[in-house]
JSON list of C-alpha atoms in Angstrom, two decimals:
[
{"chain": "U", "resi": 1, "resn": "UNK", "atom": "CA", "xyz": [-0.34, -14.91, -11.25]},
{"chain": "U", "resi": 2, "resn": "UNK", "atom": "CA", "xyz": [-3.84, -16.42, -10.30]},
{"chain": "U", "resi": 3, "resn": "UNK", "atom": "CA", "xyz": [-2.11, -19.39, -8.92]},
{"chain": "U", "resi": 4, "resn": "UNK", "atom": "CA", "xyz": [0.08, -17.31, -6.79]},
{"chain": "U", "resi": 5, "resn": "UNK", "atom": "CA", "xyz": [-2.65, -15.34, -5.30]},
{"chain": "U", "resi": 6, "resn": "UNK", "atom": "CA", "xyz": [-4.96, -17.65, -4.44]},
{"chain": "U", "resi": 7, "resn": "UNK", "atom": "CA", "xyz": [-2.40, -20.40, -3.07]},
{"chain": "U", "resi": 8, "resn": "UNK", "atom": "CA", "xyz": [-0.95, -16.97, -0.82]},
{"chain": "U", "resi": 9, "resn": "UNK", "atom": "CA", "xyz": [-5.02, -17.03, 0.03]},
{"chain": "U", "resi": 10, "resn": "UNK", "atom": "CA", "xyz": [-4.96, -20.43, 1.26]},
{"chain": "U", "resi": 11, "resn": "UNK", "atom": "CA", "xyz": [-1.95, -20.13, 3.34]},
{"chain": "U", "resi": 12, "resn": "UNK", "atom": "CA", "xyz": [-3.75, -17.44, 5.13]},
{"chain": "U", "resi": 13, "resn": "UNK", "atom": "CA", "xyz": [-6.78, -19.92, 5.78]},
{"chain": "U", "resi": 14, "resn": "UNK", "atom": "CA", "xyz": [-4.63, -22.14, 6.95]},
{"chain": "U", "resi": 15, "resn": "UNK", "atom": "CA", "xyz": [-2.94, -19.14, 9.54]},
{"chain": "U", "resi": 16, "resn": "UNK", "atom": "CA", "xyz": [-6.12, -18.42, 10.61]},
{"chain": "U", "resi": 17, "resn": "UNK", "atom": "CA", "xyz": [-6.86, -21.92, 11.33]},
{"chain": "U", "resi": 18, "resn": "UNK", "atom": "CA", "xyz": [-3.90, -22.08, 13.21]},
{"chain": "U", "resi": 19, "resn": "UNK", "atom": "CA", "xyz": [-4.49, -19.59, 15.22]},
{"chain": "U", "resi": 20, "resn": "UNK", "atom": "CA", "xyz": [-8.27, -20.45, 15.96]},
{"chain": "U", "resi": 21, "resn": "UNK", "atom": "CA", "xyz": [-6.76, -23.68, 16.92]},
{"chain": "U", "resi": 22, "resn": "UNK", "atom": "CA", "xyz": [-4.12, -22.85, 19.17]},
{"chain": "U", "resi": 23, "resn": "UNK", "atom": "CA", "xyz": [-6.21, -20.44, 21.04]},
{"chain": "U", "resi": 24, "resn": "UNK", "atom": "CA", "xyz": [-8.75, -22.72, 21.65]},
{"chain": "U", "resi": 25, "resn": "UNK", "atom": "CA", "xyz": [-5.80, -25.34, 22.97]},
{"chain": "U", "resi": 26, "resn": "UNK", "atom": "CA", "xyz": [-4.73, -22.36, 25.11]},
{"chain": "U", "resi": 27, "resn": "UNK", "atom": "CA", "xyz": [-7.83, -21.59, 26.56]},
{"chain": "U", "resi": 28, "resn": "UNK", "atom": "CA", "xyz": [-8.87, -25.12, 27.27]},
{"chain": "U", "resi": 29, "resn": "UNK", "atom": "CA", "xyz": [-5.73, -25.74, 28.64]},
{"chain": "U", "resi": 30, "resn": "UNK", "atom": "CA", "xyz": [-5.60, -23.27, 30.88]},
{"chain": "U", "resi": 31, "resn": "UNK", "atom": "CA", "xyz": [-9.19, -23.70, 32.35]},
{"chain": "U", "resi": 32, "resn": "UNK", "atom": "CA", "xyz": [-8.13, -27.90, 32.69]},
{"chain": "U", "resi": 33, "resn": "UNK", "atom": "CA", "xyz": [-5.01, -26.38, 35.07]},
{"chain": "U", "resi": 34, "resn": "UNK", "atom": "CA", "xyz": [-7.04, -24.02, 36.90]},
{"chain": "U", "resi": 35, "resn": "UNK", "atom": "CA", "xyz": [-9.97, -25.85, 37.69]},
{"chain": "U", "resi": 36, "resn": "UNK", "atom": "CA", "xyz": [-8.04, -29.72, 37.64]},
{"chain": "U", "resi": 37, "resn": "UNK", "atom": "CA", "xyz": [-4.97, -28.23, 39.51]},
{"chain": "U", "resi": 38, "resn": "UNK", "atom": "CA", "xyz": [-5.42, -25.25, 40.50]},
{"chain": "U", "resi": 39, "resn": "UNK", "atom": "CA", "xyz": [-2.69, -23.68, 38.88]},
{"chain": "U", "resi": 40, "resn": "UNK", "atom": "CA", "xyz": [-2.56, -22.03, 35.40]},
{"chain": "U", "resi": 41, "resn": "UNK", "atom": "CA", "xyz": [-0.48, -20.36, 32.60]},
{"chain": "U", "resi": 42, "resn": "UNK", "atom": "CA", "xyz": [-0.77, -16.58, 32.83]},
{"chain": "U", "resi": 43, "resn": "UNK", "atom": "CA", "xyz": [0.64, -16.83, 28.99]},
{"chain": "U", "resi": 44, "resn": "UNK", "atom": "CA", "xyz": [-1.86, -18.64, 27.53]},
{"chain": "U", "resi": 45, "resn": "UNK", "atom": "CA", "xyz": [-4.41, -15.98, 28.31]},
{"chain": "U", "resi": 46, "resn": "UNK", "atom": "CA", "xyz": [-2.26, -13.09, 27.03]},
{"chain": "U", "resi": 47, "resn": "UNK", "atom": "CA", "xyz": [-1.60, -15.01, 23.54]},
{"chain": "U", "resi": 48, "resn": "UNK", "atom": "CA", "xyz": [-5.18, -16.04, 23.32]},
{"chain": "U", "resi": 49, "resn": "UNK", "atom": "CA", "xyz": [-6.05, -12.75, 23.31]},
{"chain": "U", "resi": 50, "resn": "UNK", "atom": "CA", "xyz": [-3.20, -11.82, 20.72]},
{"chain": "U", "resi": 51, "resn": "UNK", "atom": "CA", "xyz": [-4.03, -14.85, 18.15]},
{"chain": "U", "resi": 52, "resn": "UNK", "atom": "CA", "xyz": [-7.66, -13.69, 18.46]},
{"chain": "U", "resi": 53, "resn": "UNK", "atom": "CA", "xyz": [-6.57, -9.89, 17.18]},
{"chain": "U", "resi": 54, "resn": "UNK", "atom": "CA", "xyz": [-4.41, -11.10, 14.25]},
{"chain": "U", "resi": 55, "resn": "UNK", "atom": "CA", "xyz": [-7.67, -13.94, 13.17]},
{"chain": "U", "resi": 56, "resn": "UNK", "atom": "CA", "xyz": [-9.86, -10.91, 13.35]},
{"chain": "U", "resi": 57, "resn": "UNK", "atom": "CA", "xyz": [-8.21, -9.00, 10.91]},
{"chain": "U", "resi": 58, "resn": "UNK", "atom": "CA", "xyz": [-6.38, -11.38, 8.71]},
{"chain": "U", "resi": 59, "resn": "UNK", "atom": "CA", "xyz": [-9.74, -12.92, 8.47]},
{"chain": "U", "resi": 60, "resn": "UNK", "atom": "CA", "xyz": [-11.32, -9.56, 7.66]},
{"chain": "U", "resi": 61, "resn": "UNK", "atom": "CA", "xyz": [-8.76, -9.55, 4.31]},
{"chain": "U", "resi": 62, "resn": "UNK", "atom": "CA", "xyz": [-10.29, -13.53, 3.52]},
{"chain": "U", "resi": 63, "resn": "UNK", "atom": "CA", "xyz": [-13.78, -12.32, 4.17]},
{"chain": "U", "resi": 64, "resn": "UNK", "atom": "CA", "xyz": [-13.13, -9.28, 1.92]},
{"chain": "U", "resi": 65, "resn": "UNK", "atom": "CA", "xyz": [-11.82, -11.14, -0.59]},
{"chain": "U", "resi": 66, "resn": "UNK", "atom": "CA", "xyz": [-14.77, -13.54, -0.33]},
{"chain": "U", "resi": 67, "resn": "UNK", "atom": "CA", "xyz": [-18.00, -10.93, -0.60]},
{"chain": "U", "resi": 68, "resn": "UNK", "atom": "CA", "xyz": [-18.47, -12.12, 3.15]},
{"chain": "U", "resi": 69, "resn": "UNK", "atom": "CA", "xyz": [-18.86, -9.14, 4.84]},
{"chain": "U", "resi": 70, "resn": "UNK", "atom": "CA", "xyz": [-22.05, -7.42, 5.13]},
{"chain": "U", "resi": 71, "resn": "UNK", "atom": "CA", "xyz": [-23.57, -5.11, 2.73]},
{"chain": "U", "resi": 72, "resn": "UNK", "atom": "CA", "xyz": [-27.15, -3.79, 1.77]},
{"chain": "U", "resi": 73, "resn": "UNK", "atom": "CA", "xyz": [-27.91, -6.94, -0.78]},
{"chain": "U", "resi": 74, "resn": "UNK", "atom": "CA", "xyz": [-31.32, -6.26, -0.98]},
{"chain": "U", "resi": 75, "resn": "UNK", "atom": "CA", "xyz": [-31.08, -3.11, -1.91]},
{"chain": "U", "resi": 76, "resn": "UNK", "atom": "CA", "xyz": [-28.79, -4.26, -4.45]},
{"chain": "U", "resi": 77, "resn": "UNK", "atom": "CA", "xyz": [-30.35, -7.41, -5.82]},
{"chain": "U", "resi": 78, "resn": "UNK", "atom": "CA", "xyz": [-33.20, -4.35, -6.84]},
{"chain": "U", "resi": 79, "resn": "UNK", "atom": "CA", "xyz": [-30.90, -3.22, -9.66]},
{"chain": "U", "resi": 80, "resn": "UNK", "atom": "CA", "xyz": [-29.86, -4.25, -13.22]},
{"chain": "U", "resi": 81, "resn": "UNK", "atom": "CA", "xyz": [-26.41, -4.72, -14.02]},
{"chain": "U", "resi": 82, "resn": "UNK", "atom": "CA", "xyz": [-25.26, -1.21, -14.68]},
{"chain": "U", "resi": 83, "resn": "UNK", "atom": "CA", "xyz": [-26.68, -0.39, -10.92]},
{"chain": "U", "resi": 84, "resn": "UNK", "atom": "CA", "xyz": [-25.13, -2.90, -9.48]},
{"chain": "U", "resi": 85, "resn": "UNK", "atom": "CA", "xyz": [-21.93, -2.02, -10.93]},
{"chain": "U", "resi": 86, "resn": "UNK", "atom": "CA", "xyz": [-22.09, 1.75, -9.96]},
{"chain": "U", "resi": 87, "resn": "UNK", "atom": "CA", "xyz": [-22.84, 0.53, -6.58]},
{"chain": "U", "resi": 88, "resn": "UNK", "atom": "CA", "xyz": [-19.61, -1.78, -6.40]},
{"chain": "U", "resi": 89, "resn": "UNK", "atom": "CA", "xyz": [-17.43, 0.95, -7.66]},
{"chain": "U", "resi": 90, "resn": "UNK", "atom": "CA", "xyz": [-19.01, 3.28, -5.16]},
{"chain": "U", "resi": 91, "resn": "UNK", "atom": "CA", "xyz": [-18.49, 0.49, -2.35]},
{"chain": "U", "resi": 92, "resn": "UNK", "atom": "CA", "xyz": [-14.79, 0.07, -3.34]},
{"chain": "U", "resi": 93, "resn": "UNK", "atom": "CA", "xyz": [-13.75, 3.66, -3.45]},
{"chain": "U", "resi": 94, "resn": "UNK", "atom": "CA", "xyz": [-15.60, 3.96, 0.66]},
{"chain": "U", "resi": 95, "resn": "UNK", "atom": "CA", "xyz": [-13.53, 0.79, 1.38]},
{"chain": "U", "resi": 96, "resn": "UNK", "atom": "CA", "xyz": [-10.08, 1.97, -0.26]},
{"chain": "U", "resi": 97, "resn": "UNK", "atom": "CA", "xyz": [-10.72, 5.18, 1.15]},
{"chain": "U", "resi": 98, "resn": "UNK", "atom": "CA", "xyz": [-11.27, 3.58, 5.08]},
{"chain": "U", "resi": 99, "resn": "UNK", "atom": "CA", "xyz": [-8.93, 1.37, 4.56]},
{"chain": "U", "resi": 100, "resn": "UNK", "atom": "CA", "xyz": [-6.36, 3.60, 3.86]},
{"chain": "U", "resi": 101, "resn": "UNK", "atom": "CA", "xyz": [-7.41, 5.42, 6.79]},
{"chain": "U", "resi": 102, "resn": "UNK", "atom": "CA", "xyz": [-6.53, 2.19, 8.87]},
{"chain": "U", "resi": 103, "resn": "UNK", "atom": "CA", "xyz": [-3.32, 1.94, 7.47]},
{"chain": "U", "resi": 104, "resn": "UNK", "atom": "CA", "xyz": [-2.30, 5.42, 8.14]},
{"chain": "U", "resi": 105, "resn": "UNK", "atom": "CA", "xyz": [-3.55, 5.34, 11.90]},
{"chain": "U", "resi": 106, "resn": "UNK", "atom": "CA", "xyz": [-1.76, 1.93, 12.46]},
{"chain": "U", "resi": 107, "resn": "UNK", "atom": "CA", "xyz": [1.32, 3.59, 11.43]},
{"chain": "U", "resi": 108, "resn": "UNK", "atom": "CA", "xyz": [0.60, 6.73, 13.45]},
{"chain": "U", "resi": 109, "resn": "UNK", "atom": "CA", "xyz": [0.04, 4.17, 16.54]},
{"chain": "U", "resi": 110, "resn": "UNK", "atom": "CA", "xyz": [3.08, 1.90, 15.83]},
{"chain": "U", "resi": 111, "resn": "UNK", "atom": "CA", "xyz": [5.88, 4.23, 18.00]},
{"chain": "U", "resi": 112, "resn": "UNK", "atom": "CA", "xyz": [3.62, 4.12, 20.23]},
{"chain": "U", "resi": 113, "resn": "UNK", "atom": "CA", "xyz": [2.47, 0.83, 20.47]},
{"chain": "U", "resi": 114, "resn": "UNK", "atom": "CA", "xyz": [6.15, -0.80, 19.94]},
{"chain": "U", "resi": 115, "resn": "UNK", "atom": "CA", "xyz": [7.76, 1.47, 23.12]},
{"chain": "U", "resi": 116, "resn": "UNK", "atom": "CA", "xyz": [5.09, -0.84, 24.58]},
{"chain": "U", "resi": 117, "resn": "UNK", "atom": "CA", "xyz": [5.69, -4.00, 26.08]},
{"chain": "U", "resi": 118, "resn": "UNK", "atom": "CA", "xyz": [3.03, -7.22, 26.82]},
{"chain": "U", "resi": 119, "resn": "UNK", "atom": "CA", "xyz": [2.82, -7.77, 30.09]},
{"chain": "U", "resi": 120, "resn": "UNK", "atom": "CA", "xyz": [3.06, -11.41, 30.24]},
{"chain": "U", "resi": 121, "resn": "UNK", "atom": "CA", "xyz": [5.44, -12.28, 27.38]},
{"chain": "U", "resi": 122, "resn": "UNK", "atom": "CA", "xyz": [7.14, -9.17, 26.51]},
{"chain": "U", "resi": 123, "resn": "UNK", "atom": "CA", "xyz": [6.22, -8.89, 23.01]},
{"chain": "U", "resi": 124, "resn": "UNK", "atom": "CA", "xyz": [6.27, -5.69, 21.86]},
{"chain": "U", "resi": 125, "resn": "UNK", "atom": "CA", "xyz": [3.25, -4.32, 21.15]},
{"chain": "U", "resi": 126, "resn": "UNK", "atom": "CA", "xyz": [4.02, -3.36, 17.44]},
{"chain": "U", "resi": 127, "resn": "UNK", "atom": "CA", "xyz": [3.65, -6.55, 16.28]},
{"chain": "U", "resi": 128, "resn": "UNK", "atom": "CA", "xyz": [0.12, -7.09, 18.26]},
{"chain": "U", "resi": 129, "resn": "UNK", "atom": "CA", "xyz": [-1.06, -4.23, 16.53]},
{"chain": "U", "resi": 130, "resn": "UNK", "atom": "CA", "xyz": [1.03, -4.28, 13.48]},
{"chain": "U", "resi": 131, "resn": "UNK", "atom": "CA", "xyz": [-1.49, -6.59, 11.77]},
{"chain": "U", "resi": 132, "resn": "UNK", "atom": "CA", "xyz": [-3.35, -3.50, 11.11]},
{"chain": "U", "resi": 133, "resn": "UNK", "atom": "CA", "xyz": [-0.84, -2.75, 8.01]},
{"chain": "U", "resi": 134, "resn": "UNK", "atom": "CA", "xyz": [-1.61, -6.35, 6.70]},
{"chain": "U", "resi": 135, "resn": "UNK", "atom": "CA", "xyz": [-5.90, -5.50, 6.86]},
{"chain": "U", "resi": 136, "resn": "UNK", "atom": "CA", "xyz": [-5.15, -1.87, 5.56]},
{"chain": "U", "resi": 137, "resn": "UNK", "atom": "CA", "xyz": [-3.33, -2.51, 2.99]},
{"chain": "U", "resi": 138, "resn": "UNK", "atom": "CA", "xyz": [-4.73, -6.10, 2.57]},
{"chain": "U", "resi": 139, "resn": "UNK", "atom": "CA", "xyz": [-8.48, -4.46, 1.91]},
{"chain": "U", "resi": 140, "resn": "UNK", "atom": "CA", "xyz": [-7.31, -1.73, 0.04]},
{"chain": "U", "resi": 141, "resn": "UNK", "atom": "CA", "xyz": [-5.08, -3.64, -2.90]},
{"chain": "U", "resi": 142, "resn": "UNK", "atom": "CA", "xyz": [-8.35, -5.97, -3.16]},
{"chain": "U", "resi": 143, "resn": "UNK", "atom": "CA", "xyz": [-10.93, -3.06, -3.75]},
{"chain": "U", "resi": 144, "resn": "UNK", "atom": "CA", "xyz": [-8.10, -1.31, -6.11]},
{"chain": "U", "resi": 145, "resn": "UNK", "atom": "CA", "xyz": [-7.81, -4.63, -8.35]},
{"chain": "U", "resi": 146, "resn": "UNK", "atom": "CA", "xyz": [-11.72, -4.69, -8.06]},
{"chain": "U", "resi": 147, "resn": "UNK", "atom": "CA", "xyz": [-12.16, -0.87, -9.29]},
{"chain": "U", "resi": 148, "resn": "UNK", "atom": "CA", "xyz": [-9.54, -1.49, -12.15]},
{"chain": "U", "resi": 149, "resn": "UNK", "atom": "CA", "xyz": [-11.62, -4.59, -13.07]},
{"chain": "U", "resi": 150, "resn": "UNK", "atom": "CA", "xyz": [-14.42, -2.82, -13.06]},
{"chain": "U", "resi": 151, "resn": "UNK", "atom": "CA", "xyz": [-13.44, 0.51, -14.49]},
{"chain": "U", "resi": 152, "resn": "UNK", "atom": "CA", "xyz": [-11.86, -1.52, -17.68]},
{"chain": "U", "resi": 153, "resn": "UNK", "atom": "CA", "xyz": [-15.10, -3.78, -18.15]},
{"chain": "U", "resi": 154, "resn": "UNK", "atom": "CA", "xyz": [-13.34, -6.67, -16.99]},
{"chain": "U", "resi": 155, "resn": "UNK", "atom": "CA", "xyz": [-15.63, -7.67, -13.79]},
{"chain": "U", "resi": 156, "resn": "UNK", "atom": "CA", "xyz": [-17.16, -10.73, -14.12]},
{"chain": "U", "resi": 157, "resn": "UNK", "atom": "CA", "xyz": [-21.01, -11.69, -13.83]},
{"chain": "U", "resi": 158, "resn": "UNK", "atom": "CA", "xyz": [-20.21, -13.85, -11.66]},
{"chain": "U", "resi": 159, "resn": "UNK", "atom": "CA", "xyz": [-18.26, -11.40, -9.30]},
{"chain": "U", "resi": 160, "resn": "UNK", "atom": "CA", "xyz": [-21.69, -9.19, -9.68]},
{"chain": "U", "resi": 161, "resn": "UNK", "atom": "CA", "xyz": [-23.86, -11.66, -8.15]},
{"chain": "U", "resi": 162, "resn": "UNK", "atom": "CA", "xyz": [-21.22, -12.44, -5.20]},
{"chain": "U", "resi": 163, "resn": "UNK", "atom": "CA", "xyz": [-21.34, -8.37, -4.73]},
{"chain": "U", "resi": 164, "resn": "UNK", "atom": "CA", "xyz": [-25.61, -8.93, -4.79]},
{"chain": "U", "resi": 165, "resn": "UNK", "atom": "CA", "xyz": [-25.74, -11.90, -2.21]},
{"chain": "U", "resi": 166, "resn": "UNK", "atom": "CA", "xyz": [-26.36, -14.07, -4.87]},
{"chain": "U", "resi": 167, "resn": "UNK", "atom": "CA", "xyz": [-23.35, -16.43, -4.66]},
{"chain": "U", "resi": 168, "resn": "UNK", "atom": "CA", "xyz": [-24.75, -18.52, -1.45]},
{"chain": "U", "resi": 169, "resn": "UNK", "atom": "CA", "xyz": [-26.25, -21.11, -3.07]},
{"chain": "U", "resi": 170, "resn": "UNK", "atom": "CA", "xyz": [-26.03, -25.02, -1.89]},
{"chain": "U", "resi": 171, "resn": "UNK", "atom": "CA", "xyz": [-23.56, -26.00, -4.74]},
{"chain": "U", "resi": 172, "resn": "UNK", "atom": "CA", "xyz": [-21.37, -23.07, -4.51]},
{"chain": "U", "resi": 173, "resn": "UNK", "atom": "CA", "xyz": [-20.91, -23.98, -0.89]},
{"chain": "U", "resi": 174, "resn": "UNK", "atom": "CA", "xyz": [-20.43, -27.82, -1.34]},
{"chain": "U", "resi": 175, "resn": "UNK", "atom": "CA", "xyz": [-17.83, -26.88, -3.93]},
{"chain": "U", "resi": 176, "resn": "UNK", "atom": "CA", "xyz": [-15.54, -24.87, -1.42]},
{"chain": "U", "resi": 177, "resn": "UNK", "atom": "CA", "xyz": [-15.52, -27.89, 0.17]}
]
């Protein structure tokens, strides 16, 4: 099962690299026609902006998943153990609870946003905006596996020092590589 999960994790690296790439090719593109040629693709600029939503939050899910967002580490590195578990369950019931919250106003928005249509390409809106179901529910099945972990004594020290801002060292890095 930990095979599945974490190739499913680098297929979604390799989306978001995908779509950091072809944006970029869009976007240079486009400014090589308008200022070489003076001409231009008026659908680059509308997917640009589209494959820039869906890295923001697909990558928000990798991040998540990867103790890369932000959080009060100092604060954090102050405690023992037992503190700096309480805090992590406390942190994972705010996120499940907001992320929830996302989920259930992207599928209040999605009539809405799929009667919608992009102005360019015609896409409907609901799948723009859809991605929201994938963060949503993407950040809330991570923090629910993490609270089980944690509730049952299974959370690793090593998953406590990520959560602490102590997982940055040189050799961690150089073996994501």
């Amino acid at each position: 099962m930990t095979r599945a999960v974490d190739l499913f994790y680098k297929f979604l690296e390799l989306l978001l690299i995908l779509l950091l790439s072809g944006m970029a090719i869009m976007v240079l593109f486009n400014v090589i026609l308008r200022y070489g040629f003076n001409s231009g693709l008026t659908v680059s600029d509308e997917m640009a902006r589209y494959f820039f939503v869906w890295l923001t939050f697909i990558g928000a899910v990798v991040g998540f998943r990867e103790y890369g967002h932000l959080g009060v580490e100092s604060l954090v590195a102050l405690f023992g153990r037992r503190g700096r578990v309480i805090c992590m369950i406390l942190s994972n019931l705010l996120i499940v609870g907001v992320s929830a919250i996302f989920f259930w106003g992207t599928w209040k928005q999605l009539p809405i946003n799929a009667s919608m249509s992009a102005p360019v390409t015609g896409l409907s809106m609901g799948w723009v905006y859809g991605v929201g179901f994938f963060t949503g529910a993407g950040c809330s099945l991570i923090a629910l596996e993490r609270l089980f972990r944690l509730l049952t004594g299974r959370v690793t020290e090593s998953e406590i020092a990520a959560f602490a801002g102590e997982h940055q060292g040189v050799e961690k890095l150089v073996e994501r590589a």
